XYZ file of C-alpha atoms in Angstrom:
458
model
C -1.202 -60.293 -47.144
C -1.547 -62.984 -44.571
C 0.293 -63.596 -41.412
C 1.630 -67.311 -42.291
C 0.506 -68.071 -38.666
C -2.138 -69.670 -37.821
C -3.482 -72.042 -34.351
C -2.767 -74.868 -33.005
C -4.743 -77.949 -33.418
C -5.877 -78.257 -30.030
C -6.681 -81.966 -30.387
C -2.755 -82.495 -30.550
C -2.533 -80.712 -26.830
C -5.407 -82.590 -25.063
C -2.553 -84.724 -23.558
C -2.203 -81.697 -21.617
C -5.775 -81.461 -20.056
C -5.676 -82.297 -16.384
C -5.813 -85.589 -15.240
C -7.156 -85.745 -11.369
C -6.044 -89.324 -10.880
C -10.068 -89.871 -9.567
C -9.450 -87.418 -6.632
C -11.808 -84.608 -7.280
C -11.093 -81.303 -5.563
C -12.463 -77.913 -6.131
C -9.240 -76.320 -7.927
C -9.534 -79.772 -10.116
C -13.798 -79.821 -10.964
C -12.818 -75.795 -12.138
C -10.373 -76.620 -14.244
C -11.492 -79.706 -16.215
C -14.835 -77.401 -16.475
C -12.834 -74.265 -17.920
C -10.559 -76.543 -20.584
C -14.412 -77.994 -21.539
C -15.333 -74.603 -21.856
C -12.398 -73.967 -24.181
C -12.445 -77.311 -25.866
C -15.838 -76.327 -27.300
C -15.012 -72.967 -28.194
C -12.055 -74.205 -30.147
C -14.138 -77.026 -31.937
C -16.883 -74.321 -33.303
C -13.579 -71.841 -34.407
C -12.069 -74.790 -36.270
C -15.269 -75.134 -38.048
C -15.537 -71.685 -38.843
C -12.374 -71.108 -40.380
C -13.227 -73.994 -42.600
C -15.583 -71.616 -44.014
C -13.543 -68.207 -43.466
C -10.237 -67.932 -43.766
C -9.287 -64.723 -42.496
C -9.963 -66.175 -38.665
C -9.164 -65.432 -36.469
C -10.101 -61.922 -36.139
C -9.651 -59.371 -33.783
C -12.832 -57.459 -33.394
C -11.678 -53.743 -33.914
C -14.667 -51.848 -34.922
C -16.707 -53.615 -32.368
C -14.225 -52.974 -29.502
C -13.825 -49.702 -30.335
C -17.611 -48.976 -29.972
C -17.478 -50.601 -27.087
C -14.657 -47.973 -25.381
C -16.414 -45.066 -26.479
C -20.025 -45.849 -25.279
C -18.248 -46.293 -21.758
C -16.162 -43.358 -21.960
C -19.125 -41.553 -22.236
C -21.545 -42.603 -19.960
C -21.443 -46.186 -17.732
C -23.668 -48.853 -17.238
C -25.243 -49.238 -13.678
C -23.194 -52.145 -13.064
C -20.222 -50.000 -12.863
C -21.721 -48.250 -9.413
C -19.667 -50.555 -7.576
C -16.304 -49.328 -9.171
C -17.215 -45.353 -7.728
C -13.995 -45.458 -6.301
C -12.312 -46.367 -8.958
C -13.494 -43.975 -11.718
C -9.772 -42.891 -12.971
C -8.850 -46.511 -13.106
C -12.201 -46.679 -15.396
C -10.582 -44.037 -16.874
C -7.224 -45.678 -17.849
C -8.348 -48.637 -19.070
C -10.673 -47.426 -21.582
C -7.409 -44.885 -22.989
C -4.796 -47.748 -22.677
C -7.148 -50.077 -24.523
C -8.190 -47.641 -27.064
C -4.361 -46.819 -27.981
C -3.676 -50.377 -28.404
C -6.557 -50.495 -30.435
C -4.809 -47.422 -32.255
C -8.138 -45.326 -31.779
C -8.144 -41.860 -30.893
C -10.300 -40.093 -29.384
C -11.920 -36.273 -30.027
C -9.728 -33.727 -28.680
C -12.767 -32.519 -26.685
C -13.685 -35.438 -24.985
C -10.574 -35.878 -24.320
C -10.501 -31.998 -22.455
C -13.809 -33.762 -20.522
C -11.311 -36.525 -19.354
C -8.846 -34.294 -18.262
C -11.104 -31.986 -16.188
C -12.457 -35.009 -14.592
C -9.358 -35.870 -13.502
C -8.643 -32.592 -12.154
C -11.524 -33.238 -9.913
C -10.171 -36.221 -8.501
C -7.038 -33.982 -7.575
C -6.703 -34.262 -4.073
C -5.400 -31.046 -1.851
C -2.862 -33.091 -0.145
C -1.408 -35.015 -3.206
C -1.954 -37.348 -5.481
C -6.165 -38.715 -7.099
C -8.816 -40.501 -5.458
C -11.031 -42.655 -6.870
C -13.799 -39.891 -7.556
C -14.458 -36.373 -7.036
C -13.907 -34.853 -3.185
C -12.594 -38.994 -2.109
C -9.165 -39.170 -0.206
C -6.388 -39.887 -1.817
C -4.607 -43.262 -3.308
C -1.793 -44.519 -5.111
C -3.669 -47.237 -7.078
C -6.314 -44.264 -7.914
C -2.783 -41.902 -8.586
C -1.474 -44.486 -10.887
C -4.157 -44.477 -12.974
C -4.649 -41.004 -13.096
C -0.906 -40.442 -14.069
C -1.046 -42.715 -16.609
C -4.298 -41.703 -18.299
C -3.307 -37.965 -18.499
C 0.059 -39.298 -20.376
C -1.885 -41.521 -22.541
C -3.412 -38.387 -23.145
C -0.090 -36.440 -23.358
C -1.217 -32.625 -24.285
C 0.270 -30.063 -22.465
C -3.164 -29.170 -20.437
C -2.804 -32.875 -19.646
C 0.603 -33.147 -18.315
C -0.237 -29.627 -16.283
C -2.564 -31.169 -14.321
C -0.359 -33.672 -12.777
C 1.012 -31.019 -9.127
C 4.196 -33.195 -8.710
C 5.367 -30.921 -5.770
C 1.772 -32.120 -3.866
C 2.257 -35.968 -5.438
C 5.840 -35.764 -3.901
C 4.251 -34.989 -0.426
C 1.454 -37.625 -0.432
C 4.202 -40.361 -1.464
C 6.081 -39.025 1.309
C 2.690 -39.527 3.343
C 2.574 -42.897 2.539
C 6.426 -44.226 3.036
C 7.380 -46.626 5.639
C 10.781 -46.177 7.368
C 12.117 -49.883 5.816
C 10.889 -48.601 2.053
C 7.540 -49.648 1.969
C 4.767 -47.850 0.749
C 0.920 -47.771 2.067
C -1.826 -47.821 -0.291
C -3.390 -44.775 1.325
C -2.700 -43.259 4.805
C -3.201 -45.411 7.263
C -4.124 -48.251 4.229
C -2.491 -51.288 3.677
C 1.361 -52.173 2.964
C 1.713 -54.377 -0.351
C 3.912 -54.480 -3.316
C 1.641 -52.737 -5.341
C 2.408 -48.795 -3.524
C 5.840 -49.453 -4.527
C 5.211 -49.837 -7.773
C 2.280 -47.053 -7.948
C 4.636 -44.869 -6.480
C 8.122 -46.011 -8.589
C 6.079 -45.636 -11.590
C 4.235 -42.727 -11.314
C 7.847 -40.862 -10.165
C 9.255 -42.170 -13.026
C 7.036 -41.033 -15.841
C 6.884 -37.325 -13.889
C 10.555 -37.292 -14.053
C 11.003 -36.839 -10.236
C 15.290 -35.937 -9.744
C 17.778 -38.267 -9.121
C 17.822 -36.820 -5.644
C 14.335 -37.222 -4.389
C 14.452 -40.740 -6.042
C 17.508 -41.652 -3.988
C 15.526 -40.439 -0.672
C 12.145 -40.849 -1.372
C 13.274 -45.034 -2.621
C 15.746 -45.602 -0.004
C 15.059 -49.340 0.971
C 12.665 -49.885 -1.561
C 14.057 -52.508 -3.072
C 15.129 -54.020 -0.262
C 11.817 -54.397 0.893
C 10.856 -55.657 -2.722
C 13.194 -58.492 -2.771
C 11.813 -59.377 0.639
C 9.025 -60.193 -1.094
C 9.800 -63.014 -3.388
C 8.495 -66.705 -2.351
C 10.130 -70.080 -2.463
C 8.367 -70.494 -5.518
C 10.436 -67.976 -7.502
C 7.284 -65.318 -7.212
C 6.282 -62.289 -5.460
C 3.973 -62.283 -3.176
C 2.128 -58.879 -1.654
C 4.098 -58.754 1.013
C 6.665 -60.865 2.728
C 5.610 -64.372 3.617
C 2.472 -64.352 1.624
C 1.881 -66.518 -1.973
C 3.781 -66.432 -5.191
C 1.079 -64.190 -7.761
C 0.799 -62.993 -10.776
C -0.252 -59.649 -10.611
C 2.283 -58.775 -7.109
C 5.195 -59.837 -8.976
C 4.800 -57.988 -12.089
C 4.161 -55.104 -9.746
C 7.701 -56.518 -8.352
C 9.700 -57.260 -11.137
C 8.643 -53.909 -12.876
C 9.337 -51.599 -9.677
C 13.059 -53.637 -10.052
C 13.491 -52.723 -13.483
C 12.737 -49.108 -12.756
C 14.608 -48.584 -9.716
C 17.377 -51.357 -9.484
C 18.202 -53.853 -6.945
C 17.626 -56.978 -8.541
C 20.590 -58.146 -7.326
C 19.181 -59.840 -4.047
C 16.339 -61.801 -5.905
C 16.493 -64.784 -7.459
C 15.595 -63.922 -11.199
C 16.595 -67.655 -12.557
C 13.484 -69.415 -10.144
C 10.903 -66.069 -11.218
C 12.012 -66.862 -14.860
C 10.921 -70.379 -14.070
C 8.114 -69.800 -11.568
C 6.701 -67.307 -14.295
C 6.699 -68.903 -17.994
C 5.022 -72.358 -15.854
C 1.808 -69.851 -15.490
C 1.266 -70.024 -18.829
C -1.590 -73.246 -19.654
C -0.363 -75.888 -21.618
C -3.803 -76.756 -23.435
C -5.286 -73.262 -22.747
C -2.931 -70.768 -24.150
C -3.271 -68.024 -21.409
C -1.992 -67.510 -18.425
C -2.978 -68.263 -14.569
C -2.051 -66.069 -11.561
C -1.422 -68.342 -9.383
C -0.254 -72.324 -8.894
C -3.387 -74.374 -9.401
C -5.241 -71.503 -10.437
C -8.160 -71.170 -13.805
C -6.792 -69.306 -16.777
C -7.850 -65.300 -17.004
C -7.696 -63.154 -19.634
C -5.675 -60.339 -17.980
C -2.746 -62.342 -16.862
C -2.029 -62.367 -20.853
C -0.339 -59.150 -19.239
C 0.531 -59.449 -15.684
C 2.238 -62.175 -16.398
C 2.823 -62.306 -20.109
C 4.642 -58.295 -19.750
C 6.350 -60.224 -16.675
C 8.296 -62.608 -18.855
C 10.451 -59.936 -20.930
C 10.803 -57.744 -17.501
C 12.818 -60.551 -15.966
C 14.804 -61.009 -19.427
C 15.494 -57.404 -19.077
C 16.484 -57.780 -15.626
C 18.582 -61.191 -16.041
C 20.715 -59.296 -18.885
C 21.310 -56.156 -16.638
C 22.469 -58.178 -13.836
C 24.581 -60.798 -15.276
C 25.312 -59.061 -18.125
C 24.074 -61.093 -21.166
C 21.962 -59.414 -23.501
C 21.530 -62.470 -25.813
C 18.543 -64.019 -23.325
C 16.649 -60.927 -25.107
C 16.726 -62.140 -28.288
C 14.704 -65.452 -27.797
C 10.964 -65.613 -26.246
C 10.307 -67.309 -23.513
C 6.790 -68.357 -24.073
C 4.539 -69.456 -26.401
C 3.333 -66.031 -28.398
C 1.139 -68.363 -30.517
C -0.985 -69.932 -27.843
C -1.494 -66.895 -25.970
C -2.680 -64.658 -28.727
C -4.799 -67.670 -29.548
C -6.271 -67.494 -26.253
C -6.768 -64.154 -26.425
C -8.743 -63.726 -29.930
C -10.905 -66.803 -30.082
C -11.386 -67.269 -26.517
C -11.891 -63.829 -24.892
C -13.507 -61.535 -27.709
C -17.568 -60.335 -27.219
C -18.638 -60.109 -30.505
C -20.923 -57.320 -29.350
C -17.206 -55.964 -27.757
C -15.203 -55.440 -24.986
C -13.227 -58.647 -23.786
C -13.509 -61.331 -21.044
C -11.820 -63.310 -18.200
C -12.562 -66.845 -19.930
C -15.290 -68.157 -21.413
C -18.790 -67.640 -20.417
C -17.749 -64.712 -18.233
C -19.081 -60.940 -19.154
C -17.352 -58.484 -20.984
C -15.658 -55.682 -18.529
C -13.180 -53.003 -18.782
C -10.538 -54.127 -16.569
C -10.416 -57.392 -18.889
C -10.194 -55.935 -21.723
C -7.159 -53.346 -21.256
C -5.496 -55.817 -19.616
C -6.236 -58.549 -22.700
C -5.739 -56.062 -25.116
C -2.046 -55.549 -23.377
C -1.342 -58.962 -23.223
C -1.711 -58.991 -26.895
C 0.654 -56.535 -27.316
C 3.404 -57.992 -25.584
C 2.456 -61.133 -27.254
C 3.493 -59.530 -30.935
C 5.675 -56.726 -30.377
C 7.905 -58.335 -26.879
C 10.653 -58.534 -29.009
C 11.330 -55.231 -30.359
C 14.340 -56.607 -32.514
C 12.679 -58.657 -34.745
C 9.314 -58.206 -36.621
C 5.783 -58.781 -34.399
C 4.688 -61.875 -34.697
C 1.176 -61.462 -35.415
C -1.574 -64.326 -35.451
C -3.570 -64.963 -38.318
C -4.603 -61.554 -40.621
C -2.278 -59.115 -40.669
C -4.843 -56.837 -39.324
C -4.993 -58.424 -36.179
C -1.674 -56.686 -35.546
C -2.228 -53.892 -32.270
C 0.177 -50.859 -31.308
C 2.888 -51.832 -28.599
C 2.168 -51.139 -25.484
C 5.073 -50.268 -22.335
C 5.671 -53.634 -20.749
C 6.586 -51.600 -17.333
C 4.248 -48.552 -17.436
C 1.575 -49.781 -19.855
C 0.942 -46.835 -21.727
C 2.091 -46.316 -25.252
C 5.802 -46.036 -25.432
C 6.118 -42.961 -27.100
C 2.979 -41.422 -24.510
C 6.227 -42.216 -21.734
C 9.375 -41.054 -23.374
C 7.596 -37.333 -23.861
C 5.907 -37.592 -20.492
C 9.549 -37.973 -19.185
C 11.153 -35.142 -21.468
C 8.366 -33.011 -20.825
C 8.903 -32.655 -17.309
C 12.402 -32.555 -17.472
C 12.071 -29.414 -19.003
C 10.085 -28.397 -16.497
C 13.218 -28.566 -14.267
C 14.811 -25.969 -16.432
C 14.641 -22.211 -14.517
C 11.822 -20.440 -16.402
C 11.327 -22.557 -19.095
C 8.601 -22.270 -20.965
C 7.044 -25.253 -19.951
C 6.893 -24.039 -16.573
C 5.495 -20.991 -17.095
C 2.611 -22.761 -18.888
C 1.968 -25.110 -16.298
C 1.803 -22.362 -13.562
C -0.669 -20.057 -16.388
C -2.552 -23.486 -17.103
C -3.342 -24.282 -13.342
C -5.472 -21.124 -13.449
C -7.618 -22.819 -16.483
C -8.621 -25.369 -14.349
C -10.291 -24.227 -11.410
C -13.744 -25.265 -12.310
C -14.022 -28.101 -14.568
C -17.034 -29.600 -16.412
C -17.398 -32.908 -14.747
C -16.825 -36.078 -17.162
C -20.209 -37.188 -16.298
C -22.185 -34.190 -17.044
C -25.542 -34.292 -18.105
C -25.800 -31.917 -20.972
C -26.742 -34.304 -23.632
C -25.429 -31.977 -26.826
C -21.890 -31.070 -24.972
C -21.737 -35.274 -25.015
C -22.415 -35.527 -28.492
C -20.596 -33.276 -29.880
C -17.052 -34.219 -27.691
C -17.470 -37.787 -28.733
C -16.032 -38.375 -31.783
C -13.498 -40.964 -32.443
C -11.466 -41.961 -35.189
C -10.176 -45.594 -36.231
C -6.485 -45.489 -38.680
C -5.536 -49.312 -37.767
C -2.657 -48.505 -40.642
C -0.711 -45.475 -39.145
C 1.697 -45.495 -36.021
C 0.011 -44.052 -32.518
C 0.774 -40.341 -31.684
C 0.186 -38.371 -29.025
C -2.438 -35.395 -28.958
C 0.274 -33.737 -28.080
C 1.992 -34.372 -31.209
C -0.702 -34.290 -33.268
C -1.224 -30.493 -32.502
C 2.076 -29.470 -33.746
């Protein structure tokens, strides 16, 4: 059956386009070119569905080909991103469990080795094989290997080592450096916050290792209600989900000023366009559907912690609709993969972060049904609006290393037995074209829930 829900008719919203009053500036020649761009992408979609009803569609199959060609071997234009190979990593596994696709269990093992690799000495991943160290680079790593979520998986996250190189990186007011002697921004907090969080670091080395944090977080909100990187620098989109979320995790939101994010927040979202911008004055872009969408419900969670009032949770605070409509008939390749806005290329980054923004868009209230645009098959898996990995991929990240805590449990022997396993790993990218083919199987069940390879194996 149907979803009853279907777009807008844009021609009732051009009174939103932008009117520049017959003062052109750059921001303004952008953005009436961008709602053009959209305007005529809209117009051939209305004619379309004229003819097909089930649209619009979310392009599974094509996506998921997409994912798996790039898991296994990269275009040249990725050569640029070297440094960034577990981020490559995650988004490919985040987008592919939204997707509900699962990858062979040996490709998978080729992920994990990979990883491994990237494994510095002194704590924490860099962004490729032998590269120093870095939290963005640790993020990602943490959170592919729980996206992951076998046991060989979780082993090959050394928390004792990723305590040390957080340590590395802490300023004495809370703050965190990207990388030793890198840069100070919101983002290490939350790199750090999270990734301590979903390795279940004790409530003691939280306390120390956090001391200030927040502090130093709340510093960082603008008068515009937003957070920028740092104190004294602009409101964005991406800085204060990485704010917000840290909050949520960690506490403190007590010194901010939730009411004027709320507000600074749900005004990203484009009137005529559906998505969201990062910025003020800023184009529309496909991955803010998260940054920003995942930032709404964050700051409903944290309003009803601090003030007590759990009803703001049971009413959404932007337009689901519009944004899902930006998201399939504006940023979908039908060859795959998803986009910034129209007439941009296809990437990864865009479309895990798309993808995500989806899922918040149906499943952000986890009360009620998901609100799911047009065929019911469009619906996607819910994603974790803090961590963005699948929800259940966190919960038994957490409770497996809280076992781990337990004197000679078994989990702890079998992390100390599976260290040995993984002294010399085959590298992701290895050249041995049969070992590729034969690890690179993947399976499509858009009816059933997600679970874990870890789960699945029991």
């Amino acid at each position: 059956m149907d979803s009853d829900e279907r777009p807008r008719i844009l021609a009732q919203y051009k009174r939103f386009q932008t009117n520049d009053e017959g003062r052109k500036t750059f921001s303004s020649i952008d953005q009436i070119k961008t709602e053009a761009s959209v305007e005529r992408i809209y117009d051939r979609y209305e004619q379309l569905a004229a003819l097909d009803a089930s649209l619009p569609k979310l392009f599974r199959v094509d996506h998921a080909r997409y994912l798996q060609h790039s898991l296994e071997r990269l275009p040249s234009t990725y050569e640029s991103l070297d440094s960034s190979r577990p981020w490559i990593v995650y988004w490919i596994l985040n987008a592919a469990s939204i997707l509900n696709l699962r990858f062979s269990h040996e490709l998978l093992d080729r992920v994990v080795d990979f990883l491994v690799k990237c494994r510095s000495e002194s704590g924490g991943f860099g962004g490729g094989p032998g590269q120093d160290p870095h939290l963005a680079t640790t993020y990602a790593a943490v959170n592919s290997l729980c996206i992951i979520g076998t046991d060989r998986a979780l082993n090959a996250i050394d928390r004792p080592s990723l305590k040390k190189f957080m340590w590395s990186l802490r300023e004495s007011n809370g703050a965190f450096r990207m990388h030793v002697g890198g840069e100070v921004d919101v983002r290490g907090a939350y790199c750090a916050i999270s990734s301590a969080k979903l390795c279940s670091f004790s409530p003691e080395d939280e306390q120390k290792l956090f001391e200030g944090t927040s502090n130093w977080i709340a510093d960082c909100q603008t008068y515009e209600g937003g957070f920028g990187g740092a104190p004294e620098l602009e409101a964005h989109g991406g800085y204060s989900f990485c704010a917000a979320a840290a909050l949520m995790l960690l506490g403190g939101e007590h010194r901010c000023d939730l009411k004027s994010l709320l507000r600074w927040t749900v005004n990203r979202q484009m009137a005529y366009e559906g998505g969201f911008q990062g910025r003020t004055n800023k184009l529309v872009d496909g991955c803010y559907s998260f940054w920003q969408g995942a930032l709404v419900p964050i700051v409903q969670g944290l309003i009803a912690r601090k003030e007590g009032k759990q009803s703001i949770m049971n009413v959404s605070l932007f337009n689901r609709h519009a944004l899902q409509e930006y998201v399939l008939i504006c940023c979908q390749r039908p060859s795959g993969g998803l986009i910034d806005k129209p007439g941009k290329p296809a990437d990864l980054y865009h479309t895990c972060y798309t993808l995500s923004g989806l899922a918040v868009a149906q499943h952000c209230e986890t009360h009620s049904p998901p609100v799911v645009l047009g065929d019911e098959r469009n619906e996607v898996l819910p994603t974790h609006p803090v961590h963005n990995i699948p929800p259940k991929a966190a919960l038994e990240a957490y409770r497996y290393f809280i076992e781990l805590e337990q004197p000679g449990s078994a989990r702890e022997e079998e992390q100390n037995n599976g260290k040995a396993t993984m002294e010399d790993p085959m590298d992701v990218g290895s050249e041995n074209e049969s070992d590729r083919q034969s690890s690179s199987h993947m399976s499509e069940d858009s009816s059933s829930n997600y679970t874990s390879s870890r789960a699945s194996e029991n």
